[in-house]
Amino acid sequence: VAVAATLDSATVGAGFTGLGAAIKLRQAGVDDIVLVERADRVLVVAPSTLTVQWLGELWRKFHQVFVLLDEARIESVERDYGEGNNPFDVHPFGVISMEDLASDPSLARMARHAELDLVVVDEAHRLALEDVGAALGPIVSQSKHAILLSATPLQADRRGFFRLLQLLHPERFAD
C-alpha cells in the first residue's frame, strides 16, 4: 500500500486490490483528522457492496461508531425529525453508498450543504463515471479534508489519476 500523493488536507491513497482500506486510512492520517482535530462531520462514501464492511472496519480499527445512511435511515430522519431535515446533520458520522448519492440529486445536495470535515471515497476511480463524478465531485471539493482511496487509480488511464488529483487541488493541477 502506498499513499500516492499527500496534499495538505487532501490525499489520494493507492494500493493493491484486497489490502484493505483501513490500512490506507491509517497511512493517510485519518486518526489525526478524526481524533486530534476532532472532526465533527465525517462521511465515508463506498460502493453499496462495501458499506456494511466499512461500518465494521471503522469500529474495529478506529473505535468509531458510524451510521449507515441507507434509504430506511434517511426516511427515518424525515419521519422522526420532520421533512427537510438534513440526514447528514442528524447523523454526522455516516457511511453511504456512492450509488445512492449518484442516483438522488437532492441527497447529494444535502451532503454538499452539510459542511463536512472529512470525506473518504472508497474505489475513487469510479469518480470517472459521469453520474458518480457529478454527484461526488462537489461533495469532495467542499469538504475540509478529503481522502480518495483506490486500489486501481490508473484503471481507466493516467488521465483518470490526474483527474483525482485535480478534484482535490484544482489550483495545483490545472489543465
Coordinates of N, CA, C and O in Angstrom, one line a residue, residues 38-165:
R38 N -10.6 16.5 16.0 CA -12.0 16.3 16.5 C -13.0 16.7 15.4 O -13.8 17.6 15.6
A39 N -12.9 16.0 14.3 CA -13.8 16.2 13.2 C -15.2 16.1 13.7 O -15.5 15.1 14.4
D40 N -16.1 17.0 13.4 CA -17.5 16.9 13.8 C -18.4 16.2 12.8 O -19.5 15.7 13.1
R41 N -18.0 16.2 11.5 CA -18.8 15.6 10.4 C -17.9 14.8 9.5 O -17.0 15.4 8.8
V42 N -18.1 13.5 9.4 CA -17.3 12.6 8.6 C -18.2 11.8 7.7 O -19.2 11.2 8.3
L43 N -18.0 11.7 6.4 CA -18.8 10.9 5.5 C -17.9 10.0 4.8 O -16.9 10.4 4.2
V44 N -18.2 8.7 4.9 CA -17.5 7.7 4.1 C -18.4 7.3 2.9 O -19.6 6.9 3.2
V45 N -17.9 7.4 1.7 CA -18.7 7.0 0.5 C -18.0 5.8 -0.1 O -16.8 5.8 -0.4
A46 N -18.8 4.7 -0.3 CA -18.3 3.5 -0.8 C -19.3 2.8 -1.7 O -20.5 3.1 -1.6
P47 N -18.9 1.9 -2.6 CA -19.9 1.1 -3.3 C -20.9 0.4 -2.3 O -20.5 0.1 -1.2
S48 N -22.1 0.2 -2.8 CA -23.1 -0.3 -1.9 C -22.7 -1.7 -1.3 O -23.1 -2.0 -0.2
T49 N -21.9 -2.5 -2.0 CA -21.5 -3.8 -1.6 C -20.5 -3.7 -0.5 O -20.2 -4.7 0.2
L50 N -19.9 -2.5 -0.2 CA -18.9 -2.4 0.8 C -19.3 -1.5 2.0 O -18.5 -1.4 3.0
T51 N -20.5 -1.0 2.1 CA -20.9 -0.1 3.1 C -20.9 -0.7 4.5 O -20.4 -0.2 5.5
V52 N -21.5 -1.9 4.6 CA -21.5 -2.6 5.9 C -20.1 -3.0 6.3 O -19.8 -2.9 7.5
Q53 N -19.3 -3.4 5.4 CA -17.9 -3.7 5.7 C -17.2 -2.5 6.3 O -16.4 -2.6 7.3
W54 N -17.5 -1.3 5.7 CA -16.9 -0.1 6.2 C -17.3 0.2 7.7 O -16.5 0.6 8.5
L55 N -18.6 -0.1 8.0 CA -19.0 0.1 9.4 C -18.2 -0.7 10.3 O -17.8 -0.2 11.4
G56 N -18.0 -2.0 10.0 CA -17.3 -2.9 10.8 C -15.8 -2.5 11.0 O -15.2 -2.5 12.1
E57 N -15.2 -2.1 9.8 CA -13.8 -1.7 9.9 C -13.6 -0.4 10.7 O -12.6 -0.3 11.4
L58 N -14.5 0.5 10.6 CA -14.4 1.8 11.3 C -14.5 1.5 12.8 O -13.8 2.2 13.6
W59 N -15.3 0.6 13.2 CA -15.4 0.2 14.6 C -14.1 -0.6 15.1 O -13.5 -0.2 16.1
R60 N -13.8 -1.6 14.3 CA -12.6 -2.5 14.7 C -11.3 -1.7 14.7 O -10.5 -1.9 15.6
K61 N -11.1 -0.9 13.7 CA -9.7 -0.3 13.5 C -9.6 1.0 14.2 O -8.5 1.4 14.6
F62 N -10.7 1.8 14.3 CA -10.6 3.1 14.8 C -11.5 3.4 16.0 O -11.5 4.5 16.6
H63 N -12.3 2.4 16.4 CA -13.2 2.5 17.5 C -14.2 3.7 17.4 O -14.4 4.5 18.3
Q64 N -14.7 3.9 16.1 CA -15.6 4.9 15.8 C -16.9 4.3 15.4 O -17.0 3.4 14.6
V65 N -18.0 4.9 15.9 CA -19.3 4.4 15.6 C -19.9 5.3 14.5 O -20.0 6.5 14.6
F66 N -20.2 4.7 13.3 CA -20.8 5.4 12.2 C -22.2 4.8 11.9 O -22.5 3.7 12.4
V67 N -23.0 5.6 11.3 CA -24.4 5.2 10.9 C -24.4 4.9 9.4 O -23.9 5.7 8.6
L68 N -25.1 3.8 9.1 CA -25.3 3.5 7.7 C -26.5 4.4 7.2 O -27.6 4.3 7.7
L69 N -26.2 5.3 6.3 CA -27.2 6.2 5.7 C -27.8 5.5 4.5 O -27.5 5.9 3.3
D70 N -28.7 4.6 4.7 CA -29.4 3.9 3.6 C -30.8 4.5 3.5 O -31.1 5.4 4.2
E71 N -31.5 4.0 2.6 CA -32.9 4.5 2.3 C -33.7 4.5 3.6 O -34.4 5.5 3.9
A72 N -33.7 3.5 4.4 CA -34.5 3.4 5.6 C -34.1 4.4 6.6 O -34.9 5.1 7.3
R73 N -32.8 4.6 6.8 CA -32.3 5.6 7.8 C -32.7 7.0 7.3 O -33.1 7.8 8.1
I74 N -32.6 7.3 6.1 CA -32.9 8.6 5.6 C -34.4 8.9 5.7 O -34.8 10.0 6.1
E75 N -35.2 7.9 5.4 CA -36.7 8.0 5.7 C -37.0 8.2 7.1 O -37.9 9.0 7.5
S76 N -36.2 7.6 8.0 CA -36.5 7.7 9.5 C -36.1 9.2 9.9 O -36.7 9.7 10.9
V77 N -35.2 9.8 9.3 CA -34.8 11.2 9.6 C -36.0 12.1 9.3 O -36.4 12.9 10.1
E78 N -36.6 11.9 8.1 CA -37.8 12.7 7.8 C -38.9 12.4 8.7 O -39.6 13.3 9.2
R79 N -39.1 11.2 9.1 CA -40.3 10.8 10.0 C -40.0 11.3 11.4 O -40.9 11.8 12.0
D80 N -38.8 11.1 11.9 CA -38.5 11.4 13.3 C -38.2 12.9 13.6 O -38.4 13.4 14.7
Y81 N -37.6 13.6 12.6 CA -37.2 14.9 12.8 C -37.9 15.9 11.9 O -37.7 17.1 12.1
G82 N -38.7 15.4 11.1 CA -39.5 16.3 10.2 C -38.9 16.5 8.8 O -37.7 16.4 8.6
E83 N -39.8 16.7 7.9 CA -39.3 16.8 6.5 C -38.4 18.0 6.3 O -38.6 19.1 7.0
G84 N -37.4 17.9 5.5 CA -36.5 19.0 5.3 C -35.3 19.0 6.1 O -34.3 19.7 5.9
N85 N -35.2 18.1 7.1 CA -34.0 17.9 8.0 C -32.9 17.2 7.2 O -33.2 16.2 6.5
N86 N -31.7 17.6 7.3 CA -30.6 17.0 6.6 C -30.1 15.8 7.3 O -29.7 15.9 8.5
P87 N -30.2 14.6 6.7 CA -29.7 13.4 7.4 C -28.2 13.5 7.7 O -27.8 12.8 8.7
F88 N -27.4 14.3 7.0 CA -26.0 14.4 7.3 C -25.8 15.3 8.5 O -24.7 15.3 9.1
D89 N -26.8 16.1 8.9 CA -26.7 16.9 10.1 C -27.1 16.1 11.3 O -26.6 16.1 12.4
V90 N -28.2 15.3 11.1 CA -28.7 14.4 12.2 C -27.7 13.3 12.5 O -27.5 13.0 13.7
H91 N -27.0 12.8 11.5 CA -26.1 11.7 11.7 C -24.7 12.2 11.1 O -24.4 11.9 9.9
P92 N -23.9 12.9 11.9 CA -22.7 13.5 11.4 C -21.6 12.5 11.1 O -20.6 12.9 10.4
F93 N -21.7 11.3 11.5 CA -20.7 10.2 11.2 C -21.4 9.2 10.4 O -22.0 8.3 11.0
G94 N -21.3 9.2 9.1 CA -22.1 8.3 8.3 C -21.3 7.6 7.2 O -20.2 8.0 6.8
V95 N -21.9 6.5 6.8 CA -21.4 5.7 5.6 C -22.6 5.6 4.7 O -23.7 5.3 5.1
I96 N -22.3 6.0 3.4 CA -23.3 6.0 2.4 C -22.8 5.4 1.1 O -21.6 5.5 0.8
S97 N -23.7 4.8 0.3 CA -23.3 4.2 -0.9 C -23.2 5.3 -2.0 O -24.0 6.2 -2.0
M98 N -22.2 5.1 -2.8 CA -22.0 6.1 -3.9 C -23.1 6.0 -4.9 O -23.5 7.0 -5.5
E99 N -23.7 4.8 -5.0 CA -24.9 4.7 -5.9 C -26.1 5.5 -5.4 O -26.7 6.1 -6.3
D100 N -26.3 5.5 -4.1 CA -27.4 6.4 -3.6 C -27.2 7.8 -3.9 O -28.1 8.6 -4.3
L101 N -25.9 8.3 -3.6 CA -25.6 9.7 -3.9 C -25.7 10.0 -5.4 O -26.3 11.1 -5.8
A102 N -25.3 9.1 -6.2 CA -25.3 9.4 -7.7 C -26.7 9.3 -8.2 O -27.0 10.1 -9.2
S103 N -27.6 8.6 -7.6 CA -29.0 8.4 -8.2 C -30.0 9.4 -7.6 O -31.1 9.5 -8.1
D104 N -29.6 10.2 -6.5 CA -30.5 11.1 -5.9 C -29.9 12.5 -5.7 O -29.2 12.7 -4.8
P105 N -30.2 13.3 -6.7 CA -29.6 14.7 -6.6 C -29.9 15.5 -5.3 O -29.1 16.2 -4.9
S106 N -31.1 15.3 -4.8 CA -31.4 16.0 -3.5 C -30.6 15.5 -2.4 O -30.1 16.3 -1.5
L107 N -30.3 14.2 -2.3 CA -29.4 13.6 -1.3 C -28.0 14.2 -1.5 O -27.4 14.6 -0.5
A108 N -27.5 14.2 -2.7 CA -26.2 14.7 -2.9 C -26.1 16.2 -2.6 O -25.1 16.7 -2.0
R109 N -27.2 17.0 -2.8 CA -27.2 18.4 -2.5 C -27.1 18.5 -0.9 O -26.4 19.4 -0.4
M110 N -27.9 17.7 -0.2 CA -27.8 17.8 1.3 C -26.4 17.4 1.8 O -26.0 18.1 2.7
A111 N -25.7 16.5 1.2 CA -24.4 16.2 1.6 C -23.4 17.4 1.3 O -22.6 17.7 2.2
R112 N -23.6 18.0 0.2 CA -22.8 19.2 -0.1 C -23.0 20.3 0.9 O -22.1 21.1 1.3
H113 N -24.2 20.5 1.5 CA -24.5 21.5 2.4 C -24.3 21.2 3.9 O -24.5 22.0 4.8
A114 N -23.7 20.0 4.1 CA -23.5 19.5 5.5 C -22.2 20.0 6.1 O -22.0 19.7 7.3
E115 N -21.4 20.8 5.4 CA -20.2 21.3 6.0 C -19.3 20.2 6.6 O -19.0 20.2 7.7
L116 N -19.0 19.2 5.7 CA -18.3 18.0 6.2 C -16.8 18.3 6.5 O -16.2 19.1 5.7
D117 N -16.3 17.8 7.5 CA -14.9 18.0 7.9 C -14.0 17.0 7.1 O -12.9 17.3 6.8
L118 N -14.5 15.8 6.9 CA -13.8 14.8 6.2 C -14.7 13.9 5.3 O -15.8 13.5 5.8
V119 N -14.3 13.8 4.0 CA -15.0 12.8 3.1 C -14.0 11.8 2.7 O -12.9 12.2 2.2
V120 N -14.3 10.5 2.9 CA -13.5 9.4 2.4 C -14.3 8.8 1.3 O -15.4 8.4 1.5
V121 N -13.7 8.6 0.1 CA -14.3 7.9 -1.0 C -13.5 6.7 -1.3 O -12.3 6.7 -1.7
D122 N -14.1 5.5 -1.1 CA -13.5 4.3 -1.5 C -13.8 3.9 -2.9 O -14.9 4.3 -3.4
E123 N -12.9 3.3 -3.6 CA -13.0 3.0 -5.0 C -13.2 4.3 -5.8 O -14.1 4.4 -6.6
A124 N -12.3 5.2 -5.5 CA -12.4 6.6 -6.0 C -12.3 6.6 -7.6 O -12.7 7.6 -8.2
H125 N -11.7 5.6 -8.1 CA -11.6 5.6 -9.6 C -13.0 5.6 -10.3 O -13.1 6.0 -11.4
R126 N -14.0 5.3 -9.5 CA -15.4 5.3 -10.0 C -15.8 6.8 -10.2 O -16.9 7.0 -10.8
L127 N -15.1 7.7 -9.7 CA -15.4 9.1 -10.0 C -15.3 9.5 -11.4 O -15.9 10.5 -11.9
A128 N -14.7 8.7 -12.2 CA -14.6 8.9 -13.6 C -15.9 8.6 -14.3 O -16.1 9.1 -15.4
L129 N -16.8 7.8 -13.7 CA -18.1 7.6 -14.2 C -18.9 8.9 -14.1 O -18.9 9.6 -13.1
E130 N -19.6 9.3 -15.2 CA -20.2 10.6 -15.2 C -21.2 10.9 -14.1 O -21.1 11.9 -13.4
D131 N -22.1 9.9 -13.8 CA -23.1 10.2 -12.7 C -22.4 10.2 -11.3 O -22.8 11.1 -10.5
V132 N -21.4 9.4 -11.1 CA -20.8 9.4 -9.8 C -19.9 10.6 -9.6 O -20.0 11.3 -8.6
G133 N -19.2 11.0 -10.6 CA -18.4 12.2 -10.6 C -19.2 13.4 -10.4 O -18.8 14.3 -9.6
A134 N -20.3 13.5 -11.1 CA -21.1 14.7 -11.0 C -21.7 14.9 -9.6 O -21.8 16.0 -9.0
A135 N -22.1 13.7 -8.9 CA -22.6 13.8 -7.6 C -21.6 14.0 -6.5 O -21.8 14.8 -5.6
L136 N -20.5 13.3 -6.6 CA -19.5 13.3 -5.5 C -18.4 14.4 -5.7 O -17.9 14.8 -4.7
G137 N -18.1 14.8 -6.9 CA -17.1 15.8 -7.1 C -17.3 17.1 -6.2 O -16.4 17.5 -5.5
P138 N -18.5 17.7 -6.2 CA -18.7 18.8 -5.4 C -18.7 18.6 -3.9 O -18.3 19.4 -3.1
I139 N -19.1 17.4 -3.5 CA -19.0 17.0 -2.1 C -17.6 16.9 -1.6 O -17.2 17.5 -0.6
V140 N -16.8 16.3 -2.4 CA -15.3 16.2 -2.1 C -14.7 17.5 -2.1 O -14.0 17.9 -1.1
S141 N -14.9 18.4 -3.1 CA -14.2 19.6 -3.1 C -14.7 20.6 -2.1 O -13.9 21.5 -1.7
Q142 N -15.9 20.5 -1.5 CA -16.3 21.4 -0.5 C -16.0 20.9 0.9 O -16.3 21.7 1.9
S143 N -15.5 19.7 1.1 CA -15.2 19.3 2.4 C -13.8 19.8 2.9 O -13.0 20.2 2.1
K144 N -13.6 19.9 4.2 CA -12.4 20.4 4.7 C -11.2 19.5 4.4 O -10.1 19.9 4.1
H145 N -11.4 18.2 4.6 CA -10.4 17.2 4.3 C -11.1 16.2 3.3 O -12.2 15.9 3.5
A146 N -10.3 15.6 2.5 CA -10.8 14.5 1.6 C -9.7 13.5 1.4 O -8.5 13.8 1.2
I147 N -10.1 12.2 1.4 CA -9.2 11.1 1.1 C -9.9 10.3 0.0 O -11.0 9.8 0.2
L148 N -9.2 10.1 -1.1 CA -9.8 9.3 -2.2 C -8.9 8.0 -2.2 O -7.7 8.0 -2.4
L149 N -9.6 6.8 -2.0 CA -8.9 5.6 -2.0 C -9.3 4.8 -3.2 O -10.4 4.7 -3.7
S150 N -8.2 4.1 -3.8 CA -8.4 3.3 -5.0 C -7.3 2.3 -5.1 O -6.1 2.7 -5.0
A151 N -7.7 1.0 -5.2 CA -6.7 0.0 -5.5 C -6.1 0.1 -6.9 O -5.1 -0.3 -7.2
T152 N -7.0 0.7 -7.7 CA -6.6 0.8 -9.2 C -6.8 2.2 -9.7 O -7.7 2.5 -10.5
P153 N -6.0 3.2 -9.2 CA -6.3 4.6 -9.6 C -6.0 4.8 -11.1 O -6.5 5.8 -11.7
L154 N -5.3 3.9 -11.8 CA -5.0 4.1 -13.2 C -5.9 3.2 -14.0 O -5.5 2.9 -15.2
Q155 N -7.0 2.7 -13.4 CA -7.8 1.7 -14.1 C -8.2 2.2 -15.5 O -8.1 1.5 -16.5
A156 N -8.7 3.4 -15.6 CA -9.1 3.9 -16.9 C -7.8 4.3 -17.7 O -7.6 3.8 -18.8
D157 N -7.0 5.2 -17.1 CA -5.8 5.6 -17.8 C -5.1 6.6 -16.8 O -5.6 6.9 -15.7
R158 N -4.0 7.1 -17.2 CA -3.2 8.0 -16.3 C -4.0 9.3 -16.1 O -3.9 10.0 -15.1
R159 N -4.8 9.7 -17.1 CA -5.6 10.9 -17.0 C -6.6 10.7 -15.9 O -7.0 11.7 -15.2
G160 N -7.1 9.5 -15.6 CA -8.0 9.3 -14.5 C -7.4 9.6 -13.2 O -8.0 10.3 -12.3
F161 N -6.1 9.2 -13.0 CA -5.4 9.6 -11.8 C -5.2 11.1 -11.7 O -5.4 11.7 -10.6
F162 N -4.9 11.7 -12.8 CA -4.7 13.1 -12.8 C -6.0 13.8 -12.4 O -6.0 14.8 -11.7
R163 N -7.1 13.3 -12.9 CA -8.4 13.9 -12.6 C -8.7 13.8 -11.1 O -9.3 14.7 -10.5
L164 N -8.3 12.7 -10.4 CA -8.5 12.6 -9.0 C -7.7 13.7 -8.3 O -8.1 14.4 -7.3
L165 N -6.4 13.9 -8.7 CA -5.6 15.0 -8.1 C -6.2 16.4 -8.4 O -6.2 17.2 -7.5

